[in-house]
PDB file of C-alpha atoms in Angstrom:
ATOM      1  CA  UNK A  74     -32.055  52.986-115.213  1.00  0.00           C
ATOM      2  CA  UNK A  75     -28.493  53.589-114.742  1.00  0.00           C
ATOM      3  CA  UNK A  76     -27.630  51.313-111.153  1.00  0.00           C
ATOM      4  CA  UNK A  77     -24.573  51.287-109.417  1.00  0.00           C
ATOM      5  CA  UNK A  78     -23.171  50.628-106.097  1.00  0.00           C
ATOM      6  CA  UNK A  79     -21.639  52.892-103.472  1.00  0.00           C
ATOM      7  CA  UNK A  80     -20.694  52.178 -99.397  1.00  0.00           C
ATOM      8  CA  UNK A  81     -23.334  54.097 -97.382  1.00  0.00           C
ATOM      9  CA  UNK A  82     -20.170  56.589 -96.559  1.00  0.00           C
ATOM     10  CA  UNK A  83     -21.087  57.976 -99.574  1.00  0.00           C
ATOM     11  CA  UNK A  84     -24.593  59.213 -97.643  1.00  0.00           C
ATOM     12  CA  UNK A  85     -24.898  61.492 -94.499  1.00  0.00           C
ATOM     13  CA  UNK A  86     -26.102  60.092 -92.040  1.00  0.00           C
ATOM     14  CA  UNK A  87     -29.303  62.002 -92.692  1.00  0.00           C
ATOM     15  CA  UNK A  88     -29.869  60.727 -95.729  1.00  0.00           C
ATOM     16  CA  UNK A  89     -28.957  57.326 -94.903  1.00  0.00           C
ATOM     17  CA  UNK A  90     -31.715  57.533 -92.646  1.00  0.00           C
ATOM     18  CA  UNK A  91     -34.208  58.819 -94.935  1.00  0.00           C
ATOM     19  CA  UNK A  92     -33.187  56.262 -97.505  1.00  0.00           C
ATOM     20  CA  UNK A  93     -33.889  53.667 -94.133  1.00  0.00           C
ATOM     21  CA  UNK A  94     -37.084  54.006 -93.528  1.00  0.00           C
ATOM     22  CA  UNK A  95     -38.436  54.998 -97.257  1.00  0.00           C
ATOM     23  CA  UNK A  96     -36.792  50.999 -97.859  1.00  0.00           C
ATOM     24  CA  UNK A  97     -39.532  49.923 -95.187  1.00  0.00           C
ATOM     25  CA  UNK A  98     -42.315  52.442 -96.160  1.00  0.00           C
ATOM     26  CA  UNK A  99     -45.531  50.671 -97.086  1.00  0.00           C
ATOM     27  CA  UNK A 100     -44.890  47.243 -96.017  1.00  0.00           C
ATOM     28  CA  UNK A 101     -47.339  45.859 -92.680  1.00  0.00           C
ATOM     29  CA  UNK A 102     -45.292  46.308 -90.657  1.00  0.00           C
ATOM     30  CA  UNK A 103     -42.775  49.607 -91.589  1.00  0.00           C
ATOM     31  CA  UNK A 104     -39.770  50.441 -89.890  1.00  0.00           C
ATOM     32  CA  UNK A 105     -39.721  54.410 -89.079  1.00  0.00           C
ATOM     33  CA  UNK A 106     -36.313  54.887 -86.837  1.00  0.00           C
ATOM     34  CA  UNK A 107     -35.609  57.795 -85.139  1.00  0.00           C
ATOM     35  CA  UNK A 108     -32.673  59.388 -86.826  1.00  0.00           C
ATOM     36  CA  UNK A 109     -30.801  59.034 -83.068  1.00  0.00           C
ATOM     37  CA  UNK A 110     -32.354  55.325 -82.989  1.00  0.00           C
ATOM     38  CA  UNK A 111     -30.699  54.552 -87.112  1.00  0.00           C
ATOM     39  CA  UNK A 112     -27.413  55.462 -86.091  1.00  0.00           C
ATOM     40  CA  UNK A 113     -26.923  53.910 -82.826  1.00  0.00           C
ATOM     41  CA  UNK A 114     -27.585  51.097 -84.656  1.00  0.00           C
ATOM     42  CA  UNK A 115     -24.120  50.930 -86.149  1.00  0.00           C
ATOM     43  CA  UNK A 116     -22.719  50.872 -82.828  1.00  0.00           C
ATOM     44  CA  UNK A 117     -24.879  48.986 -80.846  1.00  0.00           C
ATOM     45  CA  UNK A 118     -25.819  46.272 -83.510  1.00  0.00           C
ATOM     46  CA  UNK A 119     -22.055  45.931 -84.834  1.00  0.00           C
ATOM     47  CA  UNK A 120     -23.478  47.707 -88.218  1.00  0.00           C
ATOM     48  CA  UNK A 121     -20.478  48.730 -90.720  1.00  0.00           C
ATOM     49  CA  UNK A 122     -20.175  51.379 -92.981  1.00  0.00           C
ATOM     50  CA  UNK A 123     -17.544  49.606 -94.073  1.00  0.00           C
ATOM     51  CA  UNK A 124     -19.513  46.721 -95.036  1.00  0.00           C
ATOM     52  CA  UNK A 125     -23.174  48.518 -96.069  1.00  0.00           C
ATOM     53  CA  UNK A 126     -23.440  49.532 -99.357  1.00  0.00           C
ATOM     54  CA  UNK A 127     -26.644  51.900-101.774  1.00  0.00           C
ATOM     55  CA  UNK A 128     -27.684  51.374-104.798  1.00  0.00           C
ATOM     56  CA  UNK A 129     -28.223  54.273-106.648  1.00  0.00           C
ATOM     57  CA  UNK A 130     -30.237  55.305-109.850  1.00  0.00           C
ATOM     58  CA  UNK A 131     -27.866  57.941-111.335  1.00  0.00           C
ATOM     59  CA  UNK A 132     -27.113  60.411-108.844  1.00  0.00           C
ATOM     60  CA  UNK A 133     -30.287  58.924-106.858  1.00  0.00           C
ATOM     61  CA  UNK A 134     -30.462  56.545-103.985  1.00  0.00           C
ATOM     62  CA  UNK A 135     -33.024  53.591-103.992  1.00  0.00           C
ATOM     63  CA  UNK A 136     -31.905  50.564-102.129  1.00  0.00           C
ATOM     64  CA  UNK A 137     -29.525  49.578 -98.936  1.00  0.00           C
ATOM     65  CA  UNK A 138     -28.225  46.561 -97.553  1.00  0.00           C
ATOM     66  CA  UNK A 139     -26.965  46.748 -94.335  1.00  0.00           C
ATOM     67  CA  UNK A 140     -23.967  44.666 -93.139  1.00  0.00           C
ATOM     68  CA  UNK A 141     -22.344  43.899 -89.987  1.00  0.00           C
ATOM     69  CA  UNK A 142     -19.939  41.277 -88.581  1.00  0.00           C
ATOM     70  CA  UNK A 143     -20.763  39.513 -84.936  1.00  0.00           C
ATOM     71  CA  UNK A 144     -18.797  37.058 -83.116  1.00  0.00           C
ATOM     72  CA  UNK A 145     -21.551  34.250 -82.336  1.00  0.00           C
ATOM     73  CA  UNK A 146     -19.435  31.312 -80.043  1.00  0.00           C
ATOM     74  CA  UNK A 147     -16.409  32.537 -80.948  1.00  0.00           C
ATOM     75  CA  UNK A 148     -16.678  32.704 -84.515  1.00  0.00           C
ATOM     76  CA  UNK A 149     -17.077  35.427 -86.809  1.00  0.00           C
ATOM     77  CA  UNK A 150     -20.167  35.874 -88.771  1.00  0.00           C
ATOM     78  CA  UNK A 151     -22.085  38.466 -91.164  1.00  0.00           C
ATOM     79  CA  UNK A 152     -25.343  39.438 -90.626  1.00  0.00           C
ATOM     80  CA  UNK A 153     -27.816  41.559 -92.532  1.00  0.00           C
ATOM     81  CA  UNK A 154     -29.031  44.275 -90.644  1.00  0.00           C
ATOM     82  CA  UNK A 155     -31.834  45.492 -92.994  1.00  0.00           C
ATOM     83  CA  UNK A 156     -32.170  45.628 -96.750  1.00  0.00           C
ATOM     84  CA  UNK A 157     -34.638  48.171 -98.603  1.00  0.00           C
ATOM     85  CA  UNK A 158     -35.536  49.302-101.526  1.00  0.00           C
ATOM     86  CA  UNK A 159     -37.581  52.479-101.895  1.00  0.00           C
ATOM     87  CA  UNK A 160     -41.297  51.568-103.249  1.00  0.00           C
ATOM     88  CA  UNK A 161     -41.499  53.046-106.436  1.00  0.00           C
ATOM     89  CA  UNK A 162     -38.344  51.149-107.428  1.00  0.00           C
ATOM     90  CA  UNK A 163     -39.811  47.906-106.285  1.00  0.00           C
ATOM     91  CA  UNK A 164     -41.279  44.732-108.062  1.00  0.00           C
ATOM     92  CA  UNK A 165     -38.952  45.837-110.791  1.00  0.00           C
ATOM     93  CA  UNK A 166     -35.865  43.583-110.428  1.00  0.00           C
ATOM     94  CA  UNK A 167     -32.120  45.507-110.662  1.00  0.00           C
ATOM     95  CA  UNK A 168     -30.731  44.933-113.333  1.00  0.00           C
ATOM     96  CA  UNK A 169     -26.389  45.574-113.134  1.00  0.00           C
ATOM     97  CA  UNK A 170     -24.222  46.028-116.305  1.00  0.00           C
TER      98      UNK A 170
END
């Protein structure tokens, strides 16, 4: 494996959304978004592309972690919005150089 980080800007939003709900395929309960339903997330849940970032094998995403920043009484605060790794990279652990 060759693992390294990128901000989700480096995905359409297409496959940003693909990468989405492969992270939550095969779990009890999966998340399947709408690709209309993924992105209003990042402006109706305070999500940041600024802040998300993929994890890619090579040239390959496999993982997200979603990041946004709320103001909860006045005080700023991040918040994970989802994190996912595709299954066959699961179970695995990521190792980074």
């Amino acid at each position: 494996m060759n693992i390294s980080y990128k901000l989700i800007s480096s995905l359409s939003f297409e496959k940003a959304h693909d990468l989405f709900n492969r992270g939550f395929e095969g779990y009890i309960m999966p998340m399947n978004l709408s690709l209309d339903t993924f992105v209003g997330r990042f402006g109706n849940d305070g999500l940041s592309p600024a802040l998300s970032v993929v994890a890619y094998d090579g040239a390959d995403p496999i993982g997200f972690v979603l990041q946004g920043i709320r103001e909860v009484d006045g005080q700023k605060i991040s918040w994970n919005g989802g994190t996912g790794i595709i299954p066959e990279y699961r179970g695995g652990g990521l190792v980074t150089p």
